[in-house]
CSV table of C-alpha atoms in Angstrom, one decimal:
chain,number,residue,atom,x,y,z
D,18,HIS,CA,-54.6,-26.9,5.3
D,19,GLU,CA,-58.4,-28.5,5.3
D,20,LEU,CA,-56.7,-32.1,5.3
D,21,LYS,CA,-54.8,-30.6,8.2
D,22,ALA,CA,-57.8,-29.6,10.4
D,23,ASN,CA,-58.3,-32.9,12.2
D,24,ARG,CA,-54.8,-33.4,13.6
D,25,SER,CA,-53.4,-32.0,17.4
D,26,PHE,CA,-52.7,-28.4,17.5
D,27,GLU,CA,-49.8,-27.3,16.3
D,28,PHE,CA,-48.8,-23.5,16.0
D,29,LEU,CA,-45.2,-22.8,14.3
D,30,VAL,CA,-43.7,-19.5,16.4
D,31,GLU,CA,-42.7,-16.7,14.2
D,32,ASP,CA,-42.0,-13.9,16.4
D,33,LEU,CA,-42.5,-13.0,20.0
D,34,PHE,CA,-43.6,-9.9,21.7
D,35,ASN,CA,-43.9,-8.5,25.5
D,36,VAL,CA,-47.2,-6.7,25.0
D,37,PRO,CA,-47.7,-4.2,28.8
D,38,GLY,CA,-51.4,-4.8,30.0
D,39,VAL,CA,-51.4,-8.4,27.9
D,40,GLY,CA,-47.6,-10.2,29.0
D,41,SER,CA,-45.8,-12.8,26.5
D,42,VAL,CA,-47.7,-13.1,23.2
D,43,LEU,CA,-46.4,-15.3,19.7
D,44,SER,CA,-47.3,-14.3,16.5
D,45,GLY,CA,-47.1,-17.2,13.8
D,46,PHE,CA,-49.2,-19.9,11.6
D,47,VAL,CA,-51.8,-22.5,12.7
D,48,ASN,CA,-49.8,-25.3,10.7
D,49,ALA,CA,-52.7,-27.9,11.8
D,50,GLY,CA,-55.7,-28.5,14.0
D,51,GLU,CA,-57.7,-25.7,15.7
D,52,LEU,CA,-57.7,-24.4,19.1
D,53,THR,CA,-60.2,-22.2,21.7
D,54,VAL,CA,-58.7,-20.0,23.9
D,55,GLY,CA,-60.1,-18.8,27.2
D,56,SER,CA,-59.5,-20.6,30.5
D,57,ASN,CA,-59.1,-24.4,29.4
D,58,ALA,CA,-56.9,-24.1,26.6
D,59,HIS,CA,-53.9,-25.5,28.4
D,60,ILE,CA,-51.1,-25.8,25.6
D,61,HIS,CA,-47.2,-26.3,25.7
D,62,VAL,CA,-44.7,-24.1,24.5
D,63,GLY,CA,-40.8,-25.3,23.4
D,64,PRO,CA,-38.8,-27.3,22.9
D,65,LEU,CA,-36.7,-26.0,25.7
D,66,ASP,CA,-32.7,-25.9,25.5
D,67,ASP,CA,-33.1,-29.3,27.3
D,68,GLY,CA,-36.1,-30.6,25.7
D,69,SER,CA,-38.9,-29.5,28.1
D,70,PHE,CA,-41.8,-27.5,27.6
D,71,ILE,CA,-43.7,-25.2,29.1
D,72,LYS,CA,-47.4,-26.0,30.0
D,73,CYS,CA,-49.6,-22.3,30.2
D,74,VAL,CA,-52.7,-21.6,28.9
D,75,ALA,CA,-53.1,-19.5,25.9
D,76,LYS,CA,-56.0,-16.9,27.2
D,77,SER,CA,-57.1,-15.2,23.6
D,78,ALA,CA,-56.1,-14.9,20.1
D,79,GLN,CA,-56.0,-12.4,17.4
D,80,ILE,CA,-56.3,-12.5,13.4
D,81,ALA,CA,-55.7,-9.6,11.8
D,82,ARG,CA,-55.4,-8.0,15.1
D,83,ILE,CA,-59.3,-8.6,15.6
D,84,ASN,CA,-59.8,-10.6,18.6
D,85,THR,CA,-61.2,-14.2,18.4
D,86,THR,CA,-61.9,-17.5,20.8
D,87,HIS,CA,-61.2,-19.9,18.0
D,88,ILE,CA,-57.8,-20.8,15.5
D,89,THR,CA,-57.8,-23.6,13.2
D,90,SER,CA,-54.7,-24.8,10.8
D,91,GLY,CA,-53.8,-22.1,7.6
D,92,GLN,CA,-54.5,-19.4,9.2
D,93,SER,CA,-51.3,-16.7,10.5
D,94,ALA,CA,-52.5,-15.3,14.3
D,95,CYS,CA,-51.1,-14.3,17.6
D,96,ILE,CA,-51.9,-15.9,20.7
D,97,ALA,CA,-51.5,-14.5,24.8
D,98,LEU,CA,-50.2,-16.6,27.2
D,99,ALA,CA,-50.4,-16.7,31.1
D,100,LEU,CA,-46.8,-17.1,31.5
D,101,LYS,CA,-44.3,-16.0,35.0
D,102,LYS,CA,-41.8,-14.0,34.1
D,103,GLU,CA,-38.8,-16.1,34.6
D,104,GLU,CA,-41.2,-18.8,31.6
D,105,ARG,CA,-41.0,-15.8,29.7
D,106,SER,CA,-37.1,-15.4,28.9
D,107,LYS,CA,-37.2,-19.2,27.5
D,108,LEU,CA,-39.2,-18.0,24.3
D,109,ARG,CA,-38.0,-18.1,21.8
D,110,ARG,CA,-38.9,-17.9,17.4
D,111,GLY,CA,-38.9,-21.4,16.1
D,112,MET,CA,-40.9,-22.6,19.5
D,113,VAL,CA,-43.7,-25.0,18.4
D,114,VAL,CA,-47.2,-24.8,20.7
D,115,LEU,CA,-48.9,-27.7,20.9
D,116,GLN,CA,-52.1,-28.6,22.7
D,117,GLU,CA,-51.3,-32.5,23.7
D,118,ASN,CA,-48.0,-34.8,23.6
D,119,PRO,CA,-45.3,-32.8,23.0
D,120,SER,CA,-41.7,-34.5,22.6
D,121,ALA,CA,-38.7,-32.6,21.5
D,122,THR,CA,-35.2,-34.4,19.0
D,123,LYS,CA,-31.8,-33.4,18.3
D,124,GLU,CA,-31.3,-35.6,15.7
D,125,PHE,CA,-33.4,-36.4,12.4
D,126,GLU,CA,-33.1,-38.0,9.0
D,127,ALA,CA,-33.2,-36.5,5.1
D,128,GLU,CA,-32.3,-37.8,2.3
D,129,ILE,CA,-30.8,-35.1,0.3
D,130,CYS,CA,-29.3,-34.2,-3.7
D,131,VAL,CA,-26.2,-32.8,-3.7
D,132,LEU,CA,-27.3,-29.4,-7.3
D,133,LYS,CA,-24.7,-27.8,-8.4
D,134,GLY,CA,-20.8,-26.3,-7.0
D,135,GLU,CA,-17.7,-26.8,-8.1
D,136,GLY,CA,-16.4,-27.4,-4.4
D,137,THR,CA,-18.8,-28.7,-3.0
D,138,THR,CA,-18.1,-32.5,-0.8
D,139,ILE,CA,-20.3,-33.1,2.0
D,140,ARG,CA,-18.9,-35.6,4.4
D,141,LYS,CA,-19.7,-37.2,8.1
D,142,SER,CA,-19.5,-33.8,10.2
D,143,TYR,CA,-20.0,-31.3,7.5
D,144,GLN,CA,-22.4,-28.6,9.1
D,145,ALA,CA,-25.4,-26.9,7.5
D,146,TYR,CA,-28.0,-24.5,7.9
D,147,VAL,CA,-30.9,-26.5,7.7
D,148,HIS,CA,-34.6,-24.5,7.4
D,149,ILE,CA,-37.4,-26.9,8.4
D,150,LEU,CA,-40.6,-24.9,8.9
D,151,ASN,CA,-39.9,-22.2,10.8
D,152,VAL,CA,-36.6,-24.2,12.5
D,153,ARG,CA,-33.2,-21.9,11.0
D,154,GLN,CA,-30.4,-23.9,13.0
D,155,THR,CA,-27.4,-25.9,12.3
D,156,ALA,CA,-27.0,-29.1,11.9
D,157,PHE,CA,-24.1,-31.5,11.5
D,158,ALA,CA,-24.0,-35.3,9.6
D,159,LYS,CA,-23.4,-38.2,12.3
D,160,SER,CA,-24.2,-40.5,9.0
D,161,ILE,CA,-24.2,-40.8,5.6
D,162,GLU,CA,-25.8,-44.2,3.8
D,163,ILE,CA,-25.7,-43.8,0.1
D,164,VAL,CA,-28.9,-44.0,-1.8
D,165,ASN,CA,-29.2,-44.7,-5.5
D,166,HIS,CA,-33.3,-44.1,-6.2
D,167,ASN,CA,-32.4,-42.3,-9.8
D,168,ALA,CA,-29.7,-44.4,-11.5
D,169,ASN,CA,-31.3,-43.8,-14.6
D,170,THR,CA,-31.4,-40.3,-15.0
D,171,GLY,CA,-28.4,-39.2,-16.1
D,172,LEU,CA,-26.8,-37.8,-12.6
D,173,PRO,CA,-23.0,-38.7,-11.7
D,174,PRO,CA,-23.2,-41.8,-9.1
D,175,SER,CA,-22.1,-41.3,-5.5
D,176,HIS,CA,-19.0,-40.5,-5.0
D,177,LEU,CA,-16.3,-43.3,-2.7
D,178,HIS,CA,-13.5,-41.8,-1.4
D,179,ARG,CA,-11.0,-43.5,1.1
D,180,ALA,CA,-10.9,-40.6,4.2
D,181,HIS,CA,-7.3,-40.3,5.6
D,182,ASN,CA,-8.7,-40.8,8.9
D,183,ASP,CA,-9.6,-44.4,10.1
D,184,ASP,CA,-12.4,-42.7,11.6
D,185,GLU,CA,-14.5,-42.0,9.1
D,186,ASP,CA,-16.1,-43.8,7.0
D,187,GLY,CA,-14.9,-42.5,4.1
D,188,ILE,CA,-18.2,-41.5,1.6
D,189,VAL,CA,-17.7,-38.2,-0.2
D,190,LEU,CA,-21.1,-36.2,-1.8
D,191,ARG,CA,-19.9,-34.2,-4.7
D,192,PRO,CA,-22.9,-32.6,-7.1
D,193,GLY,CA,-25.2,-35.5,-8.3
D,194,SER,CA,-24.7,-37.7,-5.7
D,195,ARG,CA,-27.9,-38.4,-3.7
D,196,ALA,CA,-27.4,-40.0,0.5
D,197,LYS,CA,-29.5,-40.1,3.8
D,198,VAL,CA,-27.8,-38.2,6.0
D,199,HIS,CA,-28.3,-38.9,9.7
D,200,PHE,CA,-28.1,-35.1,11.2
D,201,GLU,CA,-27.5,-33.9,14.8
D,202,PHE,CA,-28.6,-30.2,15.8
D,203,ALA,CA,-26.1,-28.4,16.9
D,204,GLN,CA,-26.2,-26.8,20.2
D,205,ARG,CA,-28.0,-23.8,20.6
């Protein structure tokens, strides 16, 4: 994580606590950058359901239950936030804490290879439970594009199958298939 120390601050929220006398505390992993906590440590927590972020102050931090003023990439830490009561209820696991330029997305592309499974067929509208860093959520396939980067590896090629409905693109992925899939997260 030494290479990530120069990037902007990114904290992956793994758990939430409400500590009496302290307020909301986020537990997680510093994935990139560094943060010095205090009254000038303005951060953004999110994304919320509408894709927005809550702007707040990181009051204090702890590493292994020891107070610290500075956290850096590669460390597991807890951050206490200065939040209003109505903002606390919007927090959830899987969020991120960013210091600058927050943005959220509901869609992403992934290149996948179907490894095994007798009855495994993946087509448009297929729902998968994805694990991306600390995000664990259902996403569905919006579109599929065949990829044959490893045509000489002995894996069977991707299968084309004409679907019964005219609105589907007819691509079906089975074990050994490679494709670029455009996913969209399902509603929370």
